[in-house]
Tab-separated table of C-alpha atoms and ligand atoms in Angstrom:
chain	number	residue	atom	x	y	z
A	21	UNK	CA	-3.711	12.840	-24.879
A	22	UNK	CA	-5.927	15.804	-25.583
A	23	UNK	CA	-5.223	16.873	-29.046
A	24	UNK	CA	-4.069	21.032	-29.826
A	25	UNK	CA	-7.829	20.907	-32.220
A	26	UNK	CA	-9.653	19.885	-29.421
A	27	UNK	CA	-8.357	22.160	-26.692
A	28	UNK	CA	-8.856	25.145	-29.393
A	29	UNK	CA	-12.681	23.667	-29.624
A	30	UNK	CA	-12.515	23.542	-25.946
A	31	UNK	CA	-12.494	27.347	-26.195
A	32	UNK	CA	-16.099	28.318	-27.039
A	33	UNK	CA	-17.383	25.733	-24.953
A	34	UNK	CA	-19.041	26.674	-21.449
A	35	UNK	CA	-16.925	25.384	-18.576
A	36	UNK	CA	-17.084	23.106	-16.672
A	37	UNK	CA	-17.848	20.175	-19.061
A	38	UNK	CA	-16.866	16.633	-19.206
A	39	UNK	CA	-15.341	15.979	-22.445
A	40	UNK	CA	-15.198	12.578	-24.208
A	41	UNK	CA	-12.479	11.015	-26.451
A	42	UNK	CA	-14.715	8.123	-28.023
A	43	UNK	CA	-11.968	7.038	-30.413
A	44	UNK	CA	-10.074	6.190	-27.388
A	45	UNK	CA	-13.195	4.645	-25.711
A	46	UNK	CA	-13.331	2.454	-28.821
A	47	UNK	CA	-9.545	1.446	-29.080
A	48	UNK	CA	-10.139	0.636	-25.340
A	49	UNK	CA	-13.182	-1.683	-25.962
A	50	UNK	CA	-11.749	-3.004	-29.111
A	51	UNK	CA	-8.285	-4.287	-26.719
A	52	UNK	CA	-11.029	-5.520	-23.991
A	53	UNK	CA	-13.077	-7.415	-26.394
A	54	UNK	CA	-9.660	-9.124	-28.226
A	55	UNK	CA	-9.134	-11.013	-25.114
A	56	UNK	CA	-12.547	-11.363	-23.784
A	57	UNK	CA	-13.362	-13.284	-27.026
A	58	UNK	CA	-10.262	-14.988	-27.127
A	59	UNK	CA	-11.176	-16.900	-24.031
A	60	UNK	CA	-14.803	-16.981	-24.660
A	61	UNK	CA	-15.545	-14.901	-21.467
A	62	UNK	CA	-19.030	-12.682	-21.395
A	63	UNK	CA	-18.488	-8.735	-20.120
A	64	UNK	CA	-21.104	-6.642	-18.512
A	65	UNK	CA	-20.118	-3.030	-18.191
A	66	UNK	CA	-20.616	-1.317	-14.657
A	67	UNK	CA	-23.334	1.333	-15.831
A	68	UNK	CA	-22.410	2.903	-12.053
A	69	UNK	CA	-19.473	4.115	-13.687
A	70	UNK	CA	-20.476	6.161	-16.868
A	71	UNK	CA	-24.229	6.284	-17.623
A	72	UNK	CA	-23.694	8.432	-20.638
A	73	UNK	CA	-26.055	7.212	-23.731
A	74	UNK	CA	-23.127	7.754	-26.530
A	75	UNK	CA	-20.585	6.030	-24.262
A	76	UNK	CA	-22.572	3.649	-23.291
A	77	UNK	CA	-24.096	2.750	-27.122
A	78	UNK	CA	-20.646	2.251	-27.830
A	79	UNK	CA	-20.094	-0.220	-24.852
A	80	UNK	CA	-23.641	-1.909	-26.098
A	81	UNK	CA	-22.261	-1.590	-29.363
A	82	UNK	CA	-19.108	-3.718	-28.807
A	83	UNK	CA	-21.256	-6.591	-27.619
A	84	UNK	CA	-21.006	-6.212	-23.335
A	85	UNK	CA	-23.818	-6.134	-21.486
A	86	UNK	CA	-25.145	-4.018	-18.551
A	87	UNK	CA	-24.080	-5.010	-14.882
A	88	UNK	CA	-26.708	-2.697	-12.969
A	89	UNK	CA	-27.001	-1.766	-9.276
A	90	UNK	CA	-30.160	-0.224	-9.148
A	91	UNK	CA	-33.818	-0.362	-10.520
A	92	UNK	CA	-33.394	3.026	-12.282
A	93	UNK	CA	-30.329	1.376	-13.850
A	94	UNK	CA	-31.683	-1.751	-15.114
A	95	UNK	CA	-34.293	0.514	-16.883
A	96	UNK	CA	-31.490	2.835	-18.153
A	97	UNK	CA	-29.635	-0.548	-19.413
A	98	UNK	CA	-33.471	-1.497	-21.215
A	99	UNK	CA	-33.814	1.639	-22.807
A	100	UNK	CA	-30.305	1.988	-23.910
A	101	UNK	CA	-30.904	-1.473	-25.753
A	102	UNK	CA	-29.337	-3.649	-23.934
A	103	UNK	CA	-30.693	-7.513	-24.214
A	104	UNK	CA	-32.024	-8.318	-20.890
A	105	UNK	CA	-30.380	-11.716	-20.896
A	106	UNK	CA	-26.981	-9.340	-21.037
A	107	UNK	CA	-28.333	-7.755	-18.029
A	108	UNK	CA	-27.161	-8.718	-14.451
A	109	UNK	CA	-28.347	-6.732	-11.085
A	110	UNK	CA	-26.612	-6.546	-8.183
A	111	UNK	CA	-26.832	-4.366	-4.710
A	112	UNK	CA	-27.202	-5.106	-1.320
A	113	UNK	CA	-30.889	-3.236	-1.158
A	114	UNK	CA	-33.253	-4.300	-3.693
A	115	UNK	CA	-36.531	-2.545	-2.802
A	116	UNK	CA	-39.840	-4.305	-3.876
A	117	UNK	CA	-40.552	-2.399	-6.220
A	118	UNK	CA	-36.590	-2.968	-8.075
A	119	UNK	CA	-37.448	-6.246	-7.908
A	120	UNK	CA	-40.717	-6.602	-9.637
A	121	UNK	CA	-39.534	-3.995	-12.184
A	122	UNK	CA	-36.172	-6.489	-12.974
A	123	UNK	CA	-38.337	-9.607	-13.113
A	124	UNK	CA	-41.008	-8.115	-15.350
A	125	UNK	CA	-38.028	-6.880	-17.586
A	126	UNK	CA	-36.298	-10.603	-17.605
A	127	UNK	CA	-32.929	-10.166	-16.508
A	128	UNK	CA	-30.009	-12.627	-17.125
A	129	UNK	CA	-29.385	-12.804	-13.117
A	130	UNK	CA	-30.031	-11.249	-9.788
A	131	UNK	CA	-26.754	-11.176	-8.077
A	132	UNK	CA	-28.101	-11.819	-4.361
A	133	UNK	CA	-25.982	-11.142	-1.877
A	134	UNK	CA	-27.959	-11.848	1.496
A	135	UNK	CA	-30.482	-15.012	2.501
A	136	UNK	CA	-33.661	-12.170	3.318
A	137	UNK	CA	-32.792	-11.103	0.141
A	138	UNK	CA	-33.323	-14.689	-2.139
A	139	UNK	CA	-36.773	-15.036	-0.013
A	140	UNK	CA	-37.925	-11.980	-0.812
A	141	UNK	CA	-37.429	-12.751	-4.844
A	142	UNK	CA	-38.633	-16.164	-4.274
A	143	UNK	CA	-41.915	-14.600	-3.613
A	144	UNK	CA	-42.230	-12.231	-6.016
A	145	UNK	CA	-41.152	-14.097	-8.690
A	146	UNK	CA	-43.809	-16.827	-7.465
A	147	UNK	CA	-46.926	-14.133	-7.377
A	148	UNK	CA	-45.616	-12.770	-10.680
A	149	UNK	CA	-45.692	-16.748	-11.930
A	150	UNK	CA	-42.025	-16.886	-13.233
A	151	UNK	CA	-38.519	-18.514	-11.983
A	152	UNK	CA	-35.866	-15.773	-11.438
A	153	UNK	CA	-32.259	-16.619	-12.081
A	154	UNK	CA	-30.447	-16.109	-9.379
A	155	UNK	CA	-26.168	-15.975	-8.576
A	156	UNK	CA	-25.038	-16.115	-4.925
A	157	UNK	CA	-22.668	-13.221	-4.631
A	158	UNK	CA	-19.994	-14.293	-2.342
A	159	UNK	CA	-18.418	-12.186	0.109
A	160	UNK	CA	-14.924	-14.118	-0.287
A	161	UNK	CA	-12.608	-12.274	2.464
A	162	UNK	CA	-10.049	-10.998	0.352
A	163	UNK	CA	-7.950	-7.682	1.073
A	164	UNK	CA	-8.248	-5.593	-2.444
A	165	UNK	CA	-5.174	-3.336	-1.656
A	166	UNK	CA	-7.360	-0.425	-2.547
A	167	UNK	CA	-9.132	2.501	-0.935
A	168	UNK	CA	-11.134	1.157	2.312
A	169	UNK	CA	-14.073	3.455	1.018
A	170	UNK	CA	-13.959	0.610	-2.721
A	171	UNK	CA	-12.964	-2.075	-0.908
A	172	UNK	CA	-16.229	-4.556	-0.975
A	173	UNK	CA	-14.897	-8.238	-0.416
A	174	UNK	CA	-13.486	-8.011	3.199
A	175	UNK	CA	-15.724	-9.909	5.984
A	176	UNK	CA	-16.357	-6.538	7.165
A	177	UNK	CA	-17.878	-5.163	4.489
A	178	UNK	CA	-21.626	-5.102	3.818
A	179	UNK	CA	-21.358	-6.631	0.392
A	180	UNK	CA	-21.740	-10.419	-0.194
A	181	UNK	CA	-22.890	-13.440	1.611
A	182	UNK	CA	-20.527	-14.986	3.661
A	183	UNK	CA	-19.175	-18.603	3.418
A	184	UNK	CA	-20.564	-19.141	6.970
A	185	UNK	CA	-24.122	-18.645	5.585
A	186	UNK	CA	-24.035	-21.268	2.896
A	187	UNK	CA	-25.843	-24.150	4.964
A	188	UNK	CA	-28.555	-21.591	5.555
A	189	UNK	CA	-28.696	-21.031	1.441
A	190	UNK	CA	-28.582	-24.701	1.022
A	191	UNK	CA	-31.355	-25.357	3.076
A	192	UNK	CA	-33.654	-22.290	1.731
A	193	UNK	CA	-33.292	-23.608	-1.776
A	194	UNK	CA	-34.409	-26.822	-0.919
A	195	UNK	CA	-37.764	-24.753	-0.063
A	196	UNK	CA	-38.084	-22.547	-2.718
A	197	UNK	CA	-39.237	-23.479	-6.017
A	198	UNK	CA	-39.387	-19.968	-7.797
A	199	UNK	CA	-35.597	-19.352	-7.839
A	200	UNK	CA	-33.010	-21.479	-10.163
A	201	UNK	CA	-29.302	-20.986	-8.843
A	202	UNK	CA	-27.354	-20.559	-11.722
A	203	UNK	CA	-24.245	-18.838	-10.854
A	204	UNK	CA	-21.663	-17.724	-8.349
A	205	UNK	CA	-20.621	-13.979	-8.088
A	206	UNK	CA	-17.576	-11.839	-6.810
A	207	UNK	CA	-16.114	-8.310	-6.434
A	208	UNK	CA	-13.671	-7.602	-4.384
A	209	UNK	CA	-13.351	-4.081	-5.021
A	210	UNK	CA	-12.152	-1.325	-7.331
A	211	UNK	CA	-8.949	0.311	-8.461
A	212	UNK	CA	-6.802	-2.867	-8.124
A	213	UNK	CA	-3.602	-2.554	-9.431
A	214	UNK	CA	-1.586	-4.921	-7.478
A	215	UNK	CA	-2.684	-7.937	-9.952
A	216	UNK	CA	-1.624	-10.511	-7.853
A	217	UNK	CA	-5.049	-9.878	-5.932
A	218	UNK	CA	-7.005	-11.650	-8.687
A	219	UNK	CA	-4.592	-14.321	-8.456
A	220	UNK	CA	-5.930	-14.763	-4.958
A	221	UNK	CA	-9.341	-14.346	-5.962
A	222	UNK	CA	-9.558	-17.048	-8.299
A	223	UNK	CA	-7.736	-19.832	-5.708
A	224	UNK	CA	-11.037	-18.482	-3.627
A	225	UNK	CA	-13.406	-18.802	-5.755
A	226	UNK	CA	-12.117	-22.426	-6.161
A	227	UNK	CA	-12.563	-23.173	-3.019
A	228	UNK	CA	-15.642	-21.963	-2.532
A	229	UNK	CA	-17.372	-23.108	-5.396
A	230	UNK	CA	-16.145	-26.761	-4.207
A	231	UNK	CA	-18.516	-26.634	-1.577
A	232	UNK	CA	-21.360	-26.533	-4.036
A	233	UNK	CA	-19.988	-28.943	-6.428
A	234	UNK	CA	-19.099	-31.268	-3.466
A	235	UNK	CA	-23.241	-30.823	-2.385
A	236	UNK	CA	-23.985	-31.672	-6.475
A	237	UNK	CA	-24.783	-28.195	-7.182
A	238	UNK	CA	-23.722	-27.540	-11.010
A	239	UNK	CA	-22.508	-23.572	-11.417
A	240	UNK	CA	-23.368	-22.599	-14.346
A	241	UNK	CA	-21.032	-19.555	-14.487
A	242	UNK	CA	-18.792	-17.645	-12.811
A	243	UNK	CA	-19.258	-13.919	-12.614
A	244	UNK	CA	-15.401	-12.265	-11.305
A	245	UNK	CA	-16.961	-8.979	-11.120
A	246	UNK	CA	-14.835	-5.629	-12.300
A	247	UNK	CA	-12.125	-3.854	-10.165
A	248	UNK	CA	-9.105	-3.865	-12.385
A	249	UNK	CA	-7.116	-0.283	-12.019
A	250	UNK	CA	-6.402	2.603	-14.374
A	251	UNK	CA	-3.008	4.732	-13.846
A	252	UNK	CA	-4.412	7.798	-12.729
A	253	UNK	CA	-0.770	9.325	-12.117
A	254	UNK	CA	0.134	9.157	-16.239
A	255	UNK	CA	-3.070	8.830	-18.360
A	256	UNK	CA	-1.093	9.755	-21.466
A	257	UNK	CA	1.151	6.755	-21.018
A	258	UNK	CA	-1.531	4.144	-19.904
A	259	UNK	CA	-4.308	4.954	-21.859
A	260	UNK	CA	-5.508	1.499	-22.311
A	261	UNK	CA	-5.322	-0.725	-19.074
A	262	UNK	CA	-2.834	-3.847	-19.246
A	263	UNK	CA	-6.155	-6.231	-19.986
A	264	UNK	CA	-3.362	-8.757	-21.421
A	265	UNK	CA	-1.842	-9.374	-18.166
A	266	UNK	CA	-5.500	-9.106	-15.741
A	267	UNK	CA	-6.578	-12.021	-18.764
A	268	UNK	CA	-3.664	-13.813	-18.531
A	269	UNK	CA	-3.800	-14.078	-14.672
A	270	UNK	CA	-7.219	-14.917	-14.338
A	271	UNK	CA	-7.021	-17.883	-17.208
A	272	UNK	CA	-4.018	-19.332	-15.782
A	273	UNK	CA	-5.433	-19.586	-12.550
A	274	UNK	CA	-9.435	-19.953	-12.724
A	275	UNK	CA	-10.378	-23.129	-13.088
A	276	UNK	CA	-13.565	-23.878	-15.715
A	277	UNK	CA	-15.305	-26.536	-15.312
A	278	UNK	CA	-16.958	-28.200	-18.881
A	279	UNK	CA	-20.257	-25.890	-19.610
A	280	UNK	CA	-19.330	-22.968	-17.372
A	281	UNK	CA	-19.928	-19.786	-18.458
A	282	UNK	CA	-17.117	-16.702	-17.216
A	283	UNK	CA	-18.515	-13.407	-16.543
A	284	UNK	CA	-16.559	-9.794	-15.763
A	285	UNK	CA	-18.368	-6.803	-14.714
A	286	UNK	CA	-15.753	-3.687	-15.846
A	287	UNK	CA	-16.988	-0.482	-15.197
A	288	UNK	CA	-13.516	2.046	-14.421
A	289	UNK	CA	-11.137	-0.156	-16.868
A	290	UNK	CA	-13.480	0.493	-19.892
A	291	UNK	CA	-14.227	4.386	-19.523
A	292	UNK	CA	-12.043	5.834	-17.044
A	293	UNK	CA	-9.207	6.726	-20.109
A	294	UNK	CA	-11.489	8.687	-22.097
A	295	UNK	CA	-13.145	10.939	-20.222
A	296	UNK	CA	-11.920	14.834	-18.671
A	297	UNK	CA	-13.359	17.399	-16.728
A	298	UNK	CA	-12.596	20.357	-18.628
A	299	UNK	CA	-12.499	23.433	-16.116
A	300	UNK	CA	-11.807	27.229	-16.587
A	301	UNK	CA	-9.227	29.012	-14.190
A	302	UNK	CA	-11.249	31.726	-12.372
A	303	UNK	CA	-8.779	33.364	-10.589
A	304	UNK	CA	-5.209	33.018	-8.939
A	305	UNK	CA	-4.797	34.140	-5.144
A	306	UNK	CA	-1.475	34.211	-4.039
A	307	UNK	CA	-1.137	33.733	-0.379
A	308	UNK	CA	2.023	34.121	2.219
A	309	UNK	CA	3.131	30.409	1.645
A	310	UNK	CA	0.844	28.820	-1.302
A	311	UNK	CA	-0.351	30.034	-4.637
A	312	UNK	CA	-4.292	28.434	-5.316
A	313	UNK	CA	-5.768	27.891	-8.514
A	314	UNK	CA	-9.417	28.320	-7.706
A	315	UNK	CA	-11.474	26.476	-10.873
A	316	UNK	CA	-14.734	27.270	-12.219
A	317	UNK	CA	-15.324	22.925	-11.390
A	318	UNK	CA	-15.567	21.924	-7.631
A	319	UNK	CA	-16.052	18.894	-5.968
A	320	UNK	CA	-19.796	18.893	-7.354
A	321	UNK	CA	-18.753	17.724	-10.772
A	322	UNK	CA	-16.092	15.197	-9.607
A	323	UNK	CA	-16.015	14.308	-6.102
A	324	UNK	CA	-13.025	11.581	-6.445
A	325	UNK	CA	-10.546	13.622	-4.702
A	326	UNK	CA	-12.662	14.966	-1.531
A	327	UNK	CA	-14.180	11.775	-1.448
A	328	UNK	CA	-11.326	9.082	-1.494
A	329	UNK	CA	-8.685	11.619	-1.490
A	330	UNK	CA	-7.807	10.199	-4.833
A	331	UNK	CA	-5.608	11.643	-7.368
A	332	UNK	CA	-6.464	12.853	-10.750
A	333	UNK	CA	-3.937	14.164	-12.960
A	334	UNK	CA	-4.219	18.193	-13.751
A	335	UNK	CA	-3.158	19.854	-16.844
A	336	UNK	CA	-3.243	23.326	-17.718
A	337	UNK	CA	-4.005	22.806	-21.634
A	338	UNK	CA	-3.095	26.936	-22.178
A	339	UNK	CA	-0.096	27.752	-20.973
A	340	UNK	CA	3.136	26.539	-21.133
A	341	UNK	CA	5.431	29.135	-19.169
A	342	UNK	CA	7.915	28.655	-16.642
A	343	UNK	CA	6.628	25.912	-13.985
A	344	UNK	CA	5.610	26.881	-10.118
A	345	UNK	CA	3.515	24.920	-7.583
A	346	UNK	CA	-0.256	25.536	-6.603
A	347	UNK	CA	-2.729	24.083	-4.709
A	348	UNK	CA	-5.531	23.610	-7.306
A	349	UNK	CA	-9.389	23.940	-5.924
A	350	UNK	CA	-12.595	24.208	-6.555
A	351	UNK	CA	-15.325	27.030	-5.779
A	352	UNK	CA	-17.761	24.961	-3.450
A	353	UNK	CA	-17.921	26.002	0.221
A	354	UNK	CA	-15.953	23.053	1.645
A	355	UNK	CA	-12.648	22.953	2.715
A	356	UNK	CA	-12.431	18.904	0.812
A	357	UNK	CA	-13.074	21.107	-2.646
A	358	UNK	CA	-9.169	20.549	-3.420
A	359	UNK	CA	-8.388	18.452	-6.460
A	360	UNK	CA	-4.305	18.346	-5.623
A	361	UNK	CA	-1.922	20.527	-3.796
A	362	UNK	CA	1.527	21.034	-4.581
A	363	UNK	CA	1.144	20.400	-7.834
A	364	UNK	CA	3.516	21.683	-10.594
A	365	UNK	CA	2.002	23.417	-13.451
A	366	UNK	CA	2.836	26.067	-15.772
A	367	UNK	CA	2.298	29.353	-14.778
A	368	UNK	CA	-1.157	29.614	-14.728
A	369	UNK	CA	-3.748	32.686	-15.190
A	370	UNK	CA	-7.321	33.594	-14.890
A	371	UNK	CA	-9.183	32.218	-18.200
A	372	UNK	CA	-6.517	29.327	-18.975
A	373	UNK	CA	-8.341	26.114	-19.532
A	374	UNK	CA	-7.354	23.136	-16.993
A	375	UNK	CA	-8.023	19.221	-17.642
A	376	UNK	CA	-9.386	17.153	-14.596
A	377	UNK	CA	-7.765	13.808	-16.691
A	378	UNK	CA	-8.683	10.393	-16.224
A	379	UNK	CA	-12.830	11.235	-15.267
A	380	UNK	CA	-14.652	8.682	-17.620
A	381	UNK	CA	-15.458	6.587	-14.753
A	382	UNK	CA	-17.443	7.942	-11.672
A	383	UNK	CA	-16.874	11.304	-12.461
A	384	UNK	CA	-20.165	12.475	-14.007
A	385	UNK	CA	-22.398	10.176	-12.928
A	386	UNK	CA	-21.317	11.075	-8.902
A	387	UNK	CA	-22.028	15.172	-10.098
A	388	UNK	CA	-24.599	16.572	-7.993
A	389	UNK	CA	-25.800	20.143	-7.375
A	390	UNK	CA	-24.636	21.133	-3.570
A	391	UNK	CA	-24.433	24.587	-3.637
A	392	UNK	CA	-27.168	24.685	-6.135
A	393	UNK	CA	-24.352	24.619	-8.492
A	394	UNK	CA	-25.308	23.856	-12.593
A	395	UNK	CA	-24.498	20.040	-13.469
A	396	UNK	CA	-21.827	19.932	-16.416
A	397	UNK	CA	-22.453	18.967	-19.957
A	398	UNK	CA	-21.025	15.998	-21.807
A	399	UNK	CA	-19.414	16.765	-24.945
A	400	UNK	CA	-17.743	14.281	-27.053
A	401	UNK	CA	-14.318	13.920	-29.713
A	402	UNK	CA	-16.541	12.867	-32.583
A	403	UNK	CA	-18.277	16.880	-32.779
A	404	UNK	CA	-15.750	18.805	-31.705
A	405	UNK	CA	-12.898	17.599	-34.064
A	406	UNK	CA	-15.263	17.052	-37.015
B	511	LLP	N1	-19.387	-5.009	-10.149
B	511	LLP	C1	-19.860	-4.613	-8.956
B	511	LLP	C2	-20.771	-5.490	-8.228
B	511	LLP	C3	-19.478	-3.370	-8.422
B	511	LLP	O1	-19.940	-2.991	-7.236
B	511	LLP	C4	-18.592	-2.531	-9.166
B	511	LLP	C5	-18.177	-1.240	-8.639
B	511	LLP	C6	-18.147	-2.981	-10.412
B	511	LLP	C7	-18.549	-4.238	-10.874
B	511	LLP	C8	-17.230	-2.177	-11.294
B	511	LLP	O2	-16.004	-1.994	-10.713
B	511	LLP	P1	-14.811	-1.280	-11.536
B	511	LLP	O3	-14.432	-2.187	-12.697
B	511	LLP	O4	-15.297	0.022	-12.021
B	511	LLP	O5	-13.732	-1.164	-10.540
B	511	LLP	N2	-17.020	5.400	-6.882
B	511	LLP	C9	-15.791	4.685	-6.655
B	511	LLP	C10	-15.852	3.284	-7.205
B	511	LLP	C11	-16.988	2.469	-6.639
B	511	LLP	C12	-17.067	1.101	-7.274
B	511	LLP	C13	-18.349	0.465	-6.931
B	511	LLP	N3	-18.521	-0.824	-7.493
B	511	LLP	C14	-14.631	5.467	-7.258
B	511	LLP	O6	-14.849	6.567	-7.770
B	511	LLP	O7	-13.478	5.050	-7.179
């Protein structure tokens, strides 16, 4: 919910902006970190999906670490403060020089997801005299139910290494002497709602880690990756995801073996809640058969919608006349620049302020400048309703 104080605060702001509700952020973390230490799991947050410092002190704050993709990020994730040994690094293509750079800074584990790959550290880590940590991350062949465009744990998909490929790995370690397996990894994809999919997950993971166990090769820990789903359709209902029941599913049906360590990787689940786009209507054309609202934020600042055609929930947070429906867009030369159409709102005018809800995750961190258009500012709950 955005509050009447902030929305008047909203008013001498520039637009666009992304706007932050930290209380929320830290109601959300404080849920996620009741169950997490209930069941003496270990989080990493997905710095992909919200690479702002105050939201992410507050995520460093509440004791997860940083699940990186990138060099750049696992040098964000340093200088933000988070202990290396809370820092895990992932990505199909790590360059040379992200690898040096992540072995030099002592990370908790490379999540390795081809056989080139584990060679490739293997050397490095041998010229640079250490032993990198490695986890195989498994590409276990399970259908997400999401968009195919976050869907990463299908054989078809570039993510992963597949089961067919673990004789290969089993061999190569026997060679290498500069690499120490110590974990298996998964993620199957993002914006699961249909729980039952972790269900699944964890019956795979069984099975596959069998194969290791059944070739004496102890797994330290198990990393389930992130994925779980935020309601994008009623924000103000869902504000905090149903962590309870994702918990609950994946206790009852993982299997721990004495000494293993369980790792999650949220990124969306943890941030998506809290943060809008805040956006300023510029001007109302009314055509023969469809009224637009054209925004002063395009597909620039959040690219969700052109991109996966997803939905984001728009509120017009000045005006509460008599309803009529509008296709809302953005100003960017692109016909994709839509954020909704049909969409009921209140009669809506030039100036009236309009809420992109439900941004927090990869909504400012996927901003970019096409059109040579001015990347938005962050501003945050804590200064405006001081
Ligand atoms: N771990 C790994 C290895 C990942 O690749 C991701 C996300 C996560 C964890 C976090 O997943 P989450 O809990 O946020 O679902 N840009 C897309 C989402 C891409 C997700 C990429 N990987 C979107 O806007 O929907």
């Amino acid at each position: 919910m955005i509050s009447p104080k902030a929305i008047e605060s909203f008013q001498q702001i520039h637009t666009p902006f992304y706007y932050y509700d930290l209380d929320l952020l830290r109601a959300t973390l404080k849920e996620y970190t009741s169950h997490t230490s209930k069941h003496g799991y270990n989080a990493h947050f997905a710095l992909k999906a919200n690479a702002d410092e105050r939201v992410v002190s507050l995520i460093r704050d509440a004791g997860l670490g940083a699940d990186c993709v990138s060099g750049n990020e696992v040098k964000l994730a340093v200088k933000y403060g988070f202990d290396p040994k809370k820092i895990v690094y992932a990505g199909v293509g790590k360059s040379d020089r992200e690898i040096k750079d992540a072995l030099k800074a002592g990370i908790f584990s490379f999540n390795c997801e081809s056989v080139p790959e584990i060679k490739i550290i293997n050397d490095f880590a041998k010229s640079m005299g250490k032993v990198a940590n490695i986890s195989l991350r498994i590409n276990p062949d399970i259908d997400a139910h999401t968009h195919k465009y976050i869907s990463t744990g299908l054989k078809e998909n570039k993510f992963g290494i597949s089961p067919w490929a673990f004789e290969d790995v089993y061999e190569l370690f026997k060679t290498l002497k500069n690499i120490k397996l110590q974990g298996l990894h998964f993620h199957i994809g993002s914006q699961i709602t249909e729980l039952g999919v972790f269900k699944t997950m964890c019956t795979r993971i069984e099975e596959l880690q069998k194969w290791f166990i059944d070739r004496n090769i102890a797994i330290e820990n198990i990393n389930c990756g992130g994925g779980l789903g935020i309601d994008y359709n009623d924000p103000d209902a869902n504000p905090i995801p149903d962590f309870k029941n994702y918990f609950d599913i994946i206790s009852k049906n993982l299997i721990v073996r004495p000494g293993q360590h369980v790792h999650f990787e949220p990124g969306r689940a943890i941030v998506g809640q809290c943060g809008s786009l805040i956006t300023r209507v510029l001007y109302v054309k009314i055509g023969k058969e469809k009224k637009f609202v054209i925004l002063d934020a395009g597909m620039n600042d959040l690219i969700r919608p052109a991109l996966y055609q997803a939905h984001h929930g728009i509120q017009n947070l000045t005006s509460n006349k008599r309803k009529l429906i509008y296709d809302v867009v953005g100003p960017v030369c692109e016909s994709s620049d839509c954020f909704g159409s049909k969409i009921l709102l209140p009669t809506t005018e030039r100036g009236d302020l309009v809420a992109l809800r439900s941004a927090g995750a990869y909504g400012q961190v996927m901003a970019m400048k096409y059109n040579q258009r001015d990347l938005a500012k962050a501003y945050y709950s804590d200064d405006l309703l001081k």
